[in-house]
């Protein structure tokens, strides 16, 4: 059986990309995606995965997301493969043509649901009007295309509950796999390490503010951002507030870091090492204090 994984776009390093490429390697699937960047794939060690790039998008949000949705909607691989897996949010717009299929959902579109108001607060009036129109139209399509999904899998119980609220569809939870042989504890350094994409949802600004109140402590943030997803302004803001206690490495070269994540792949890797302060039982989670978005 020939399997194809359709992914939104592949021009940045992230947990979703690593999960998708790992899955492709393990089950022998091909990948079809937009904005295919061979250097990104090589940097993650997936040169052995067959990847088909079938177009490019824009660098400007939300044109990037709109173009991605349209090009995936136009794509048709139904005569070439027997089974289809959707990775991300925009790739599944071709689900009507591709059966049987499965959607591995990392989260419903945050800009449409969870983070809609937070994003609106950062926009001026013309931008807000355009954003509202886009969300109203595109979110309606987002919900309607769920009916073409044959099987829904989510990456955590949290996302299972979120997709149930948004789409009124239940799912199976399959946690992302972690290759523990690639990671080992060497030594503790003289800084605190935070690994995440430089997105507002990761609350890196809150981390910076917290470390500003701890003289003598050093925070190193490792991550990157994707052009065309509202993150450039946030990165500039972080650079302005970093001061002398915060350093940035946008090459994504370090793999162990913070635990504040939907799934926590970085904390999962660290936990697998039984070192680094992340030893805990994933079946028991102690809830922390909720920090207001305005913090």
PDB file of N, CA and C in Angstrom, residues 197-256:
ATOM      1  N   UNK A 197       9.512  27.623  19.152  1.00  0.00           N
ATOM      2  CA  UNK A 197       9.390  28.588  18.071  1.00  0.00           C
ATOM      3  C   UNK A 197       9.113  29.956  18.681  1.00  0.00           C
ATOM      4  N   UNK A 198       9.583  30.974  18.004  1.00  0.00           N
ATOM      5  CA  UNK A 198       9.439  32.332  18.537  1.00  0.00           C
ATOM      6  C   UNK A 198       8.081  32.896  18.137  1.00  0.00           C
ATOM      7  N   UNK A 199       7.051  32.320  18.730  1.00  0.00           N
ATOM      8  CA  UNK A 199       5.674  32.723  18.479  1.00  0.00           C
ATOM      9  C   UNK A 199       5.082  33.315  19.751  1.00  0.00           C
ATOM     10  N   UNK A 200       4.119  34.220  19.650  1.00  0.00           N
ATOM     11  CA  UNK A 200       3.467  34.772  20.848  1.00  0.00           C
ATOM     12  C   UNK A 200       2.867  33.690  21.737  1.00  0.00           C
ATOM     13  N   UNK A 201       2.381  32.595  21.124  1.00  0.00           N
ATOM     14  CA  UNK A 201       1.749  31.537  21.905  1.00  0.00           C
ATOM     15  C   UNK A 201       2.719  30.874  22.870  1.00  0.00           C
ATOM     16  N   UNK A 202       4.011  30.969  22.605  1.00  0.00           N
ATOM     17  CA  UNK A 202       5.010  30.338  23.462  1.00  0.00           C
ATOM     18  C   UNK A 202       5.365  31.195  24.676  1.00  0.00           C
ATOM     19  N   UNK A 203       4.872  32.422  24.711  1.00  0.00           N
ATOM     20  CA  UNK A 203       5.051  33.319  25.856  1.00  0.00           C
ATOM     21  C   UNK A 203       6.520  33.555  26.203  1.00  0.00           C
ATOM     22  N   UNK A 204       7.356  33.678  25.190  1.00  0.00           N
ATOM     23  CA  UNK A 204       8.777  33.932  25.427  1.00  0.00           C
ATOM     24  C   UNK A 204       8.968  35.288  26.093  1.00  0.00           C
ATOM     25  N   UNK A 205       8.087  36.238  25.802  1.00  0.00           N
ATOM     26  CA  UNK A 205       8.168  37.546  26.446  1.00  0.00           C
ATOM     27  C   UNK A 205       7.986  37.428  27.946  1.00  0.00           C
ATOM     28  N   UNK A 206       7.123  36.520  28.381  1.00  0.00           N
ATOM     29  CA  UNK A 206       6.927  36.290  29.810  1.00  0.00           C
ATOM     30  C   UNK A 206       8.181  35.692  30.435  1.00  0.00           C
ATOM     31  N   UNK A 207       8.840  34.792  29.701  1.00  0.00           N
ATOM     32  CA  UNK A 207      10.091  34.222  30.192  1.00  0.00           C
ATOM     33  C   UNK A 207      11.137  35.316  30.393  1.00  0.00           C
ATOM     34  N   UNK A 208      11.231  36.226  29.412  1.00  0.00           N
ATOM     35  CA  UNK A 208      12.204  37.314  29.504  1.00  0.00           C
ATOM     36  C   UNK A 208      11.916  38.205  30.700  1.00  0.00           C
ATOM     37  N   UNK A 209      10.653  38.534  30.904  1.00  0.00           N
ATOM     38  CA  UNK A 209      10.288  39.386  32.037  1.00  0.00           C
ATOM     39  C   UNK A 209      10.597  38.706  33.362  1.00  0.00           C
ATOM     40  N   UNK A 210      10.381  37.391  33.427  1.00  0.00           N
ATOM     41  CA  UNK A 210      10.664  36.658  34.659  1.00  0.00           C
ATOM     42  C   UNK A 210      12.155  36.670  34.977  1.00  0.00           C
ATOM     43  N   UNK A 211      12.986  36.481  33.955  1.00  0.00           N
ATOM     44  CA  UNK A 211      14.428  36.452  34.190  1.00  0.00           C
ATOM     45  C   UNK A 211      14.987  37.836  34.462  1.00  0.00           C
ATOM     46  N   UNK A 212      14.293  38.851  34.025  1.00  0.00           N
ATOM     47  CA  UNK A 212      14.719  40.206  34.342  1.00  0.00           C
ATOM     48  C   UNK A 212      14.625  40.461  35.851  1.00  0.00           C
ATOM     49  N   UNK A 213      13.799  39.707  36.521  1.00  0.00           N
ATOM     50  CA  UNK A 213      13.621  39.850  37.964  1.00  0.00           C
ATOM     51  C   UNK A 213      14.552  38.929  38.749  1.00  0.00           C
ATOM     52  N   UNK A 214      15.415  38.209  38.045  1.00  0.00           N
ATOM     53  CA  UNK A 214      16.342  37.286  38.707  1.00  0.00           C
ATOM     54  C   UNK A 214      17.772  37.624  38.313  1.00  0.00           C
ATOM     55  N   UNK A 215      18.356  38.634  38.925  1.00  0.00           N
ATOM     56  CA  UNK A 215      19.732  39.035  38.594  1.00  0.00           C
ATOM     57  C   UNK A 215      20.701  37.860  38.753  1.00  0.00           C
ATOM     58  N   UNK A 216      21.590  37.736  37.810  1.00  0.00           N
ATOM     59  CA  UNK A 216      22.579  36.667  37.874  1.00  0.00           C
ATOM     60  C   UNK A 216      22.187  35.421  37.106  1.00  0.00           C
ATOM     61  N   UNK A 217      20.899  35.290  36.777  1.00  0.00           N
ATOM     62  CA  UNK A 217      20.441  34.137  36.003  1.00  0.00           C
ATOM     63  C   UNK A 217      20.411  34.492  34.516  1.00  0.00           C
ATOM     64  N   UNK A 218      20.765  33.533  33.700  1.00  0.00           N
ATOM     65  CA  UNK A 218      20.857  33.761  32.257  1.00  0.00           C
ATOM     66  C   UNK A 218      19.884  32.853  31.516  1.00  0.00           C
ATOM     67  N   UNK A 219      19.149  33.420  30.578  1.00  0.00           N
ATOM     68  CA  UNK A 219      18.203  32.668  29.762  1.00  0.00           C
ATOM     69  C   UNK A 219      18.686  32.632  28.317  1.00  0.00           C
ATOM     70  N   UNK A 220      18.788  31.442  27.758  1.00  0.00           N
ATOM     71  CA  UNK A 220      19.130  31.270  26.349  1.00  0.00           C
ATOM     72  C   UNK A 220      17.917  30.675  25.643  1.00  0.00           C
ATOM     73  N   UNK A 221      17.433  31.360  24.630  1.00  0.00           N
ATOM     74  CA  UNK A 221      16.270  30.909  23.875  1.00  0.00           C
ATOM     75  C   UNK A 221      16.729  30.402  22.515  1.00  0.00           C
ATOM     76  N   UNK A 222      16.362  29.179  22.191  1.00  0.00           N
ATOM     77  CA  UNK A 222      16.711  28.581  20.909  1.00  0.00           C
ATOM     78  C   UNK A 222      15.424  28.330  20.135  1.00  0.00           C
ATOM     79  N   UNK A 223      15.345  28.858  18.932  1.00  0.00           N
ATOM     80  CA  UNK A 223      14.135  28.653  18.148  1.00  0.00           C
ATOM     81  C   UNK A 223      14.171  29.467  16.882  1.00  0.00           C
ATOM     82  N   UNK A 224      13.132  29.370  16.129  1.00  0.00           N
ATOM     83  CA  UNK A 224      13.022  30.118  14.889  1.00  0.00           C
ATOM     84  C   UNK A 224      11.590  30.551  14.677  1.00  0.00           C
ATOM     85  N   UNK A 225      11.377  31.300  13.610  1.00  0.00           N
ATOM     86  CA  UNK A 225      10.020  31.699  13.266  1.00  0.00           C
ATOM     87  C   UNK A 225       9.833  31.578  11.769  1.00  0.00           C
ATOM     88  N   UNK A 226       8.601  31.579  11.350  1.00  0.00           N
ATOM     89  CA  UNK A 226       8.266  31.367   9.950  1.00  0.00           C
ATOM     90  C   UNK A 226       7.707  32.644   9.356  1.00  0.00           C
ATOM     91  N   UNK A 227       8.274  33.071   8.237  1.00  0.00           N
ATOM     92  CA  UNK A 227       7.739  34.259   7.578  1.00  0.00           C
ATOM     93  C   UNK A 227       6.339  33.969   7.051  1.00  0.00           C
ATOM     94  N   UNK A 228       5.435  34.910   7.307  1.00  0.00           N
ATOM     95  CA  UNK A 228       4.079  34.736   6.813  1.00  0.00           C
ATOM     96  C   UNK A 228       3.109  34.215   7.844  1.00  0.00           C
ATOM     97  N   UNK A 229       3.468  34.273   9.127  1.00  0.00           N
ATOM     98  CA  UNK A 229       2.533  33.782  10.146  1.00  0.00           C
ATOM     99  C   UNK A 229       2.424  34.720  11.347  1.00  0.00           C
ATOM    100  N   UNK A 230       2.558  36.005  11.142  1.00  0.00           N
ATOM    101  CA  UNK A 230       2.376  37.032  12.173  1.00  0.00           C
ATOM    102  C   UNK A 230       3.484  37.033  13.232  1.00  0.00           C
ATOM    103  N   UNK A 231       4.580  36.315  13.033  1.00  0.00           N
ATOM    104  CA  UNK A 231       5.565  36.181  14.098  1.00  0.00           C
ATOM    105  C   UNK A 231       6.732  37.157  13.987  1.00  0.00           C
ATOM    106  N   UNK A 232       6.950  37.775  12.832  1.00  0.00           N
ATOM    107  CA  UNK A 232       8.105  38.657  12.664  1.00  0.00           C
ATOM    108  C   UNK A 232       8.094  39.821  13.641  1.00  0.00           C
ATOM    109  N   UNK A 233       6.933  40.453  13.807  1.00  0.00           N
ATOM    110  CA  UNK A 233       6.829  41.582  14.732  1.00  0.00           C
ATOM    111  C   UNK A 233       7.114  41.136  16.155  1.00  0.00           C
ATOM    112  N   UNK A 234       6.697  39.925  16.489  1.00  0.00           N
ATOM    113  CA  UNK A 234       6.934  39.408  17.836  1.00  0.00           C
ATOM    114  C   UNK A 234       8.419  39.184  18.082  1.00  0.00           C
ATOM    115  N   UNK A 235       9.121  38.670  17.072  1.00  0.00           N
ATOM    116  CA  UNK A 235      10.562  38.454  17.207  1.00  0.00           C
ATOM    117  C   UNK A 235      11.281  39.783  17.406  1.00  0.00           C
ATOM    118  N   UNK A 236      10.883  40.805  16.659  1.00  0.00           N
ATOM    119  CA  UNK A 236      11.484  42.130  16.828  1.00  0.00           C
ATOM    120  C   UNK A 236      11.226  42.664  18.230  1.00  0.00           C
ATOM    121  N   UNK A 237      10.042  42.443  18.726  1.00  0.00           N
ATOM    122  CA  UNK A 237       9.694  42.873  20.080  1.00  0.00           C
ATOM    123  C   UNK A 237      10.556  42.161  21.112  1.00  0.00           C
ATOM    124  N   UNK A 238      10.774  40.876  20.924  1.00  0.00           N
ATOM    125  CA  UNK A 238      11.613  40.117  21.848  1.00  0.00           C
ATOM    126  C   UNK A 238      13.038  40.639  21.835  1.00  0.00           C
ATOM    127  N   UNK A 239      13.550  40.947  20.652  1.00  0.00           N
ATOM    128  CA  UNK A 239      14.909  41.466  20.551  1.00  0.00           C
ATOM    129  C   UNK A 239      15.067  42.773  21.281  1.00  0.00           C
ATOM    130  N   UNK A 240      14.042  43.594  21.265  1.00  0.00           N
ATOM    131  CA  UNK A 240      14.116  44.894  21.925  1.00  0.00           C
ATOM    132  C   UNK A 240      14.071  44.780  23.438  1.00  0.00           C
ATOM    133  N   UNK A 241      13.441  43.739  23.942  1.00  0.00           N
ATOM    134  CA  UNK A 241      13.292  43.638  25.388  1.00  0.00           C
ATOM    135  C   UNK A 241      14.299  42.669  26.007  1.00  0.00           C
ATOM    136  N   UNK A 242      15.148  42.063  25.172  1.00  0.00           N
ATOM    137  CA  UNK A 242      16.028  41.022  25.685  1.00  0.00           C
ATOM    138  C   UNK A 242      17.051  41.547  26.682  1.00  0.00           C
ATOM    139  N   UNK A 243      17.638  42.721  26.427  1.00  0.00           N
ATOM    140  CA  UNK A 243      18.642  43.240  27.340  1.00  0.00           C
ATOM    141  C   UNK A 243      19.890  42.386  27.338  1.00  0.00           C
ATOM    142  N   UNK A 244      20.485  42.207  28.492  1.00  0.00           N
ATOM    143  CA  UNK A 244      21.729  41.442  28.591  1.00  0.00           C
ATOM    144  C   UNK A 244      21.512  40.062  29.184  1.00  0.00           C
ATOM    145  N   UNK A 245      20.279  39.727  29.545  1.00  0.00           N
ATOM    146  CA  UNK A 245      20.054  38.447  30.210  1.00  0.00           C
ATOM    147  C   UNK A 245      19.539  37.382  29.263  1.00  0.00           C
ATOM    148  N   UNK A 246      19.332  37.755  28.007  1.00  0.00           N
ATOM    149  CA  UNK A 246      18.676  36.842  27.089  1.00  0.00           C
ATOM    150  C   UNK A 246      19.451  36.752  25.782  1.00  0.00           C
ATOM    151  N   UNK A 247      19.712  35.550  25.330  1.00  0.00           N
ATOM    152  CA  UNK A 247      20.400  35.352  24.066  1.00  0.00           C
ATOM    153  C   UNK A 247      19.511  34.538  23.133  1.00  0.00           C
ATOM    154  N   UNK A 248      19.649  34.775  21.824  1.00  0.00           N
ATOM    155  CA  UNK A 248      18.829  34.079  20.841  1.00  0.00           C
ATOM    156  C   UNK A 248      19.701  33.279  19.889  1.00  0.00           C
ATOM    157  N   UNK A 249      19.258  32.082  19.582  1.00  0.00           N
ATOM    158  CA  UNK A 249      19.862  31.273  18.534  1.00  0.00           C
ATOM    159  C   UNK A 249      18.718  30.783  17.656  1.00  0.00           C
ATOM    160  N   UNK A 250      18.606  31.334  16.450  1.00  0.00           N
ATOM    161  CA  UNK A 250      17.475  31.000  15.584  1.00  0.00           C
ATOM    162  C   UNK A 250      17.770  29.851  14.631  1.00  0.00           C
ATOM    163  N   UNK A 251      18.877  29.162  14.837  1.00  0.00           N
ATOM    164  CA  UNK A 251      19.231  28.062  13.943  1.00  0.00           C
ATOM    165  C   UNK A 251      18.654  26.731  14.409  1.00  0.00           C
ATOM    166  N   UNK A 252      18.051  26.717  15.610  1.00  0.00           N
ATOM    167  CA  UNK A 252      17.416  25.498  16.076  1.00  0.00           C
ATOM    168  C   UNK A 252      18.389  24.358  16.297  1.00  0.00           C
ATOM    169  N   UNK A 253      19.582  24.663  16.824  1.00  0.00           N
ATOM    170  CA  UNK A 253      20.603  23.627  16.927  1.00  0.00           C
ATOM    171  C   UNK A 253      20.527  22.852  18.232  1.00  0.00           C
ATOM    172  N   UNK A 254      19.799  23.352  19.213  1.00  0.00           N
ATOM    173  CA  UNK A 254      19.719  22.694  20.508  1.00  0.00           C
ATOM    174  C   UNK A 254      18.349  22.062  20.669  1.00  0.00           C
ATOM    175  N   UNK A 255      18.284  20.892  21.312  1.00  0.00           N
ATOM    176  CA  UNK A 255      17.058  20.110  21.252  1.00  0.00           C
ATOM    177  C   UNK A 255      16.335  19.944  22.588  1.00  0.00           C
ATOM    178  N   UNK A 256      16.903  20.395  23.693  1.00  0.00           N
ATOM    179  CA  UNK A 256      16.267  20.169  24.986  1.00  0.00           C
ATOM    180  C   UNK A 256      15.937  21.505  25.610  1.00  0.00           C
TER     181      UNK A 256
END
